[in-house]
GROMACS .gro file of C-alpha atoms in nm:
model
  211
    1UNK     CA    1   0.955   0.556  -0.348
    2UNK     CA    2   1.019   0.226  -0.522
    3UNK     CA    3   1.043   0.405  -0.857
    4UNK     CA    4   1.308   0.641  -0.719
    5UNK     CA    5   1.505   0.349  -0.575
    6UNK     CA    6   1.495   0.161  -0.907
    7UNK     CA    7   1.612   0.473  -1.092
    8UNK     CA    8   1.902   0.523  -0.849
    9UNK     CA    9   1.991   0.154  -0.882
   10UNK     CA   10   1.987   0.174  -1.263
   11UNK     CA   11   2.207   0.485  -1.263
   12UNK     CA   12   2.449   0.324  -1.016
   13UNK     CA   13   2.475   0.007  -1.226
   14UNK     CA   14   2.537   0.217  -1.539
   15UNK     CA   15   2.819   0.399  -1.358
   16UNK     CA   16   2.958   0.068  -1.233
   17UNK     CA   17   2.964  -0.083  -1.582
   18UNK     CA   18   3.149   0.222  -1.715
   19UNK     CA   19   3.393   0.246  -1.422
   20UNK     CA   20   3.488  -0.120  -1.373
   21UNK     CA   21   3.677  -0.169  -1.704
   22UNK     CA   22   3.875   0.150  -1.636
   23UNK     CA   23   3.953   0.048  -1.276
   24UNK     CA   24   4.057  -0.304  -1.382
   25UNK     CA   25   4.282  -0.160  -1.656
   26UNK     CA   26   4.449   0.079  -1.409
   27UNK     CA   27   4.500  -0.198  -1.151
   28UNK     CA   28   4.653  -0.435  -1.408
   29UNK     CA   29   4.892  -0.172  -1.545
   30UNK     CA   30   4.981  -0.055  -1.194
   31UNK     CA   31   5.063  -0.413  -1.094
   32UNK     CA   32   5.272  -0.467  -1.409
   33UNK     CA   33   5.456  -0.135  -1.361
   34UNK     CA   34   5.535  -0.201  -0.994
   35UNK     CA   35   5.645  -0.559  -1.066
   36UNK     CA   36   5.886  -0.450  -1.339
   37UNK     CA   37   6.006  -0.154  -1.134
   38UNK     CA   38   6.078  -0.369  -0.828
   39UNK     CA   39   6.250  -0.630  -1.041
   40UNK     CA   40   6.556  -0.424  -1.133
   41UNK     CA   41   6.508  -0.092  -0.952
   42UNK     CA   42   6.696  -0.193  -0.633
   43UNK     CA   43   6.977  -0.351  -0.838
   44UNK     CA   44   7.023  -0.035  -1.044
   45UNK     CA   45   7.030   0.173  -0.724
   46UNK     CA   46   7.294  -0.059  -0.576
   47UNK     CA   47   7.501  -0.037  -0.894
   48UNK     CA   48   7.489   0.344  -0.888
   49UNK     CA   49   7.608   0.342  -0.525
   50UNK     CA   50   7.896   0.109  -0.618
   51UNK     CA   51   7.991   0.348  -0.898
   52UNK     CA   52   8.018   0.630  -0.646
   53UNK     CA   53   7.695   0.813  -0.717
   54UNK     CA   54   7.603   1.001  -0.395
   55UNK     CA   55   7.261   0.849  -0.323
   56UNK     CA   56   7.125   0.662  -0.022
   57UNK     CA   57   7.049   0.291  -0.027
   58UNK     CA   58   6.674   0.344   0.002
   59UNK     CA   59   6.660   0.589  -0.287
   60UNK     CA   60   6.495   0.463  -0.604
   61UNK     CA   61   6.398   0.656  -0.915
   62UNK     CA   62   6.037   0.567  -1.004
   63UNK     CA   63   6.026   0.383  -1.335
   64UNK     CA   64   6.400   0.309  -1.340
   65UNK     CA   65   6.340  -0.065  -1.307
   66UNK     CA   66   6.084  -0.056  -1.589
   67UNK     CA   67   6.325   0.126  -1.821
   68UNK     CA   68   6.606  -0.116  -1.733
   69UNK     CA   69   6.381  -0.420  -1.791
   70UNK     CA   70   6.262  -0.289  -2.128
   71UNK     CA   71   6.621  -0.213  -2.228
   72UNK     CA   72   6.733  -0.567  -2.136
   73UNK     CA   73   6.443  -0.720  -2.331
   74UNK     CA   74   6.533  -0.502  -2.632
   75UNK     CA   75   6.898  -0.608  -2.628
   76UNK     CA   76   6.800  -0.974  -2.585
   77UNK     CA   77   6.578  -0.938  -2.893
   78UNK     CA   78   6.859  -0.762  -3.078
   79UNK     CA   79   7.100  -1.043  -2.988
   80UNK     CA   80   6.865  -1.330  -3.079
   81UNK     CA   81   6.784  -1.187  -3.424
   82UNK     CA   82   7.135  -1.253  -3.555
   83UNK     CA   83   7.295  -1.586  -3.643
   84UNK     CA   84   7.507  -1.618  -3.327
   85UNK     CA   85   7.212  -1.525  -3.107
   86UNK     CA   86   6.984  -1.784  -3.267
   87UNK     CA   87   7.245  -2.056  -3.222
   88UNK     CA   88   7.298  -1.956  -2.859
   89UNK     CA   89   6.922  -1.959  -2.802
   90UNK     CA   90   6.888  -2.309  -2.945
   91UNK     CA   91   7.167  -2.438  -2.721
   92UNK     CA   92   7.011  -2.268  -2.418
   93UNK     CA   93   6.669  -2.416  -2.494
   94UNK     CA   94   6.822  -2.762  -2.536
   95UNK     CA   95   6.988  -2.733  -2.194
   96UNK     CA   96   6.661  -2.622  -2.032
   97UNK     CA   97   6.465  -2.910  -2.189
   98UNK     CA   98   6.703  -3.160  -2.029
   99UNK     CA   99   6.604  -3.054  -1.675
  100UNK     CA  100   6.288  -3.251  -1.575
  101UNK     CA  101   6.081  -3.000  -1.373
  102UNK     CA  102   6.203  -2.683  -1.544
  103UNK     CA  103   6.141  -2.845  -1.883
  104UNK     CA  104   5.767  -2.876  -1.819
  105UNK     CA  105   5.730  -2.516  -1.698
  106UNK     CA  106   5.939  -2.371  -1.981
  107UNK     CA  107   5.771  -2.576  -2.254
  108UNK     CA  108   5.422  -2.481  -2.135
  109UNK     CA  109   5.509  -2.112  -2.111
  110UNK     CA  110   5.674  -2.116  -2.454
  111UNK     CA  111   5.372  -2.281  -2.616
  112UNK     CA  112   5.140  -2.017  -2.471
  113UNK     CA  113   5.363  -1.730  -2.589
  114UNK     CA  114   5.409  -1.886  -2.934
  115UNK     CA  115   5.031  -1.929  -2.968
  116UNK     CA  116   4.967  -1.564  -2.880
  117UNK     CA  117   5.246  -1.439  -3.108
  118UNK     CA  118   5.150  -1.660  -3.402
  119UNK     CA  119   4.808  -1.506  -3.461
  120UNK     CA  120   4.599  -1.625  -3.754
  121UNK     CA  121   4.518  -1.996  -3.738
  122UNK     CA  122   4.651  -2.030  -3.382
  123UNK     CA  123   4.391  -1.793  -3.237
  124UNK     CA  124   4.018  -1.841  -3.184
  125UNK     CA  125   3.854  -1.842  -3.526
  126UNK     CA  126   3.481  -1.843  -3.447
  127UNK     CA  127   3.229  -1.843  -3.166
  128UNK     CA  128   2.998  -2.141  -3.126
  129UNK     CA  129   2.730  -2.274  -2.894
  130UNK     CA  130   2.782  -2.617  -2.742
  131UNK     CA  131   2.522  -2.810  -2.543
  132UNK     CA  132   2.692  -2.837  -2.203
  133UNK     CA  133   2.686  -2.950  -1.920
  134UNK     CA  134   2.356  -3.123  -2.000
  135UNK     CA  135   2.088  -3.131  -2.265
  136UNK     CA  136   1.901  -2.803  -2.289
  137UNK     CA  137   2.183  -2.588  -2.148
  138UNK     CA  138   2.425  -2.409  -2.380
  139UNK     CA  139   2.769  -2.254  -2.336
  140UNK     CA  140   2.970  -2.019  -2.553
  141UNK     CA  141   3.281  -2.184  -2.694
  142UNK     CA  142   3.560  -2.074  -2.927
  143UNK     CA  143   3.659  -2.281  -3.229
  144UNK     CA  144   4.037  -2.314  -3.253
  145UNK     CA  145   4.061  -2.540  -3.559
  146UNK     CA  146   4.004  -2.887  -3.695
  147UNK     CA  147   4.108  -3.191  -3.493
  148UNK     CA  148   4.386  -3.382  -3.666
  149UNK     CA  149   4.621  -3.669  -3.593
  150UNK     CA  150   4.547  -3.981  -3.390
  151UNK     CA  151   4.244  -3.835  -3.208
  152UNK     CA  152   4.066  -3.759  -3.537
  153UNK     CA  153   4.156  -4.099  -3.683
  154UNK     CA  154   4.033  -4.298  -3.383
  155UNK     CA  155   3.706  -4.109  -3.336
  156UNK     CA  156   3.632  -4.048  -3.703
  157UNK     CA  157   3.402  -3.788  -3.850
  158UNK     CA  158   3.446  -3.413  -3.873
  159UNK     CA  159   3.597  -3.323  -3.535
  160UNK     CA  160   3.652  -2.963  -3.425
  161UNK     CA  161   3.881  -2.832  -3.150
  162UNK     CA  162   3.696  -2.598  -2.915
  163UNK     CA  163   3.789  -2.404  -2.605
  164UNK     CA  164   3.513  -2.379  -2.344
  165UNK     CA  165   3.601  -2.077  -2.125
  166UNK     CA  166   3.477  -1.991  -1.777
  167UNK     CA  167   3.307  -1.671  -1.657
  168UNK     CA  168   3.425  -1.406  -1.576
  169UNK     CA  169   3.781  -1.516  -1.659
  170UNK     CA  170   3.782  -1.646  -2.020
  171UNK     CA  171   4.152  -1.738  -2.003
  172UNK     CA  172   4.068  -2.050  -1.801
  173UNK     CA  173   3.842  -2.330  -1.917
  174UNK     CA  174   3.836  -2.665  -2.092
  175UNK     CA  175   3.969  -2.797  -2.420
  176UNK     CA  176   3.717  -3.022  -2.594
  177UNK     CA  177   3.684  -3.204  -2.926
  178UNK     CA  178   3.333  -3.203  -3.072
  179UNK     CA  179   3.167  -3.310  -3.393
  180UNK     CA  180   3.083  -3.018  -3.618
  181UNK     CA  181   2.715  -3.116  -3.627
  182UNK     CA  182   2.702  -3.083  -3.246
  183UNK     CA  183   2.806  -2.717  -3.263
  184UNK     CA  184   2.597  -2.412  -3.346
  185UNK     CA  185   2.832  -2.165  -3.515
  186UNK     CA  186   2.760  -1.801  -3.429
  187UNK     CA  187   2.785  -1.483  -3.638
  188UNK     CA  188   2.921  -1.273  -3.349
  189UNK     CA  189   3.289  -1.185  -3.345
  190UNK     CA  190   3.535  -1.343  -3.103
  191UNK     CA  191   3.570  -1.005  -2.929
  192UNK     CA  192   3.193  -0.987  -2.875
  193UNK     CA  193   3.196  -1.342  -2.742
  194UNK     CA  194   3.466  -1.255  -2.487
  195UNK     CA  195   3.273  -0.944  -2.379
  196UNK     CA  196   2.960  -1.152  -2.329
  197UNK     CA  197   3.150  -1.407  -2.120
  198UNK     CA  198   3.331  -1.152  -1.904
  199UNK     CA  199   3.008  -0.966  -1.831
  200UNK     CA  200   2.817  -1.283  -1.746
  201UNK     CA  201   2.567  -1.205  -2.022
  202UNK     CA  202   2.513  -0.840  -1.924
  203UNK     CA  203   2.676  -0.733  -2.251
  204UNK     CA  204   2.497  -0.909  -2.538
  205UNK     CA  205   2.588  -0.833  -2.901
  206UNK     CA  206   2.311  -0.778  -3.153
  207UNK     CA  207   2.216  -1.068  -3.377
  208UNK     CA  208   2.255  -1.066  -3.756
  209UNK     CA  209   2.033  -0.818  -3.937
  210UNK     CA  210   1.735  -0.982  -4.108
  211UNK     CA  211   1.683  -0.887  -4.474
   0.00000   0.00000   0.00000
């Protein structure tokens, strides 16, 4: 009886591991679609009514808000890629950075977007092990680059910037500066490291092949 129960449990867990990523993906895209659709959908419907289109106030074409949002983003990109658009953008950013509270929110959001869009040196470069939160315990961390500037000068030595993510959400965590000799650099890819974190260790990449 116990053997049957363990087999059922193993099969159920296998199905869960296969289904969860798909369910999470569907939920995220559904949320994004509905958010974009609700953003401009009602406004487009109102505009059509004002133009004399015979539709009721509660009518809304599914996906109309998404299409309108994507079109607006496209035309904003088209505008900001020419000389006049770039100048207008700089003036607009300058105005925003003069407003105390809005300045902090905008600057933080812009730095995050710029980091994602930059790729290359701005992204995680390697996976490493760091001894944390106490001796004998280790956490996965991502190396983001060498520490430079005042922090490196005051501390001295070969300092490395690392991001210590949390499980199961690797987008939150801590930024730390550590000496290179205190890190154990891993051979696994950044993608494998993220999978390991998100699964809480259930998904473990294979180690390097021994000759």
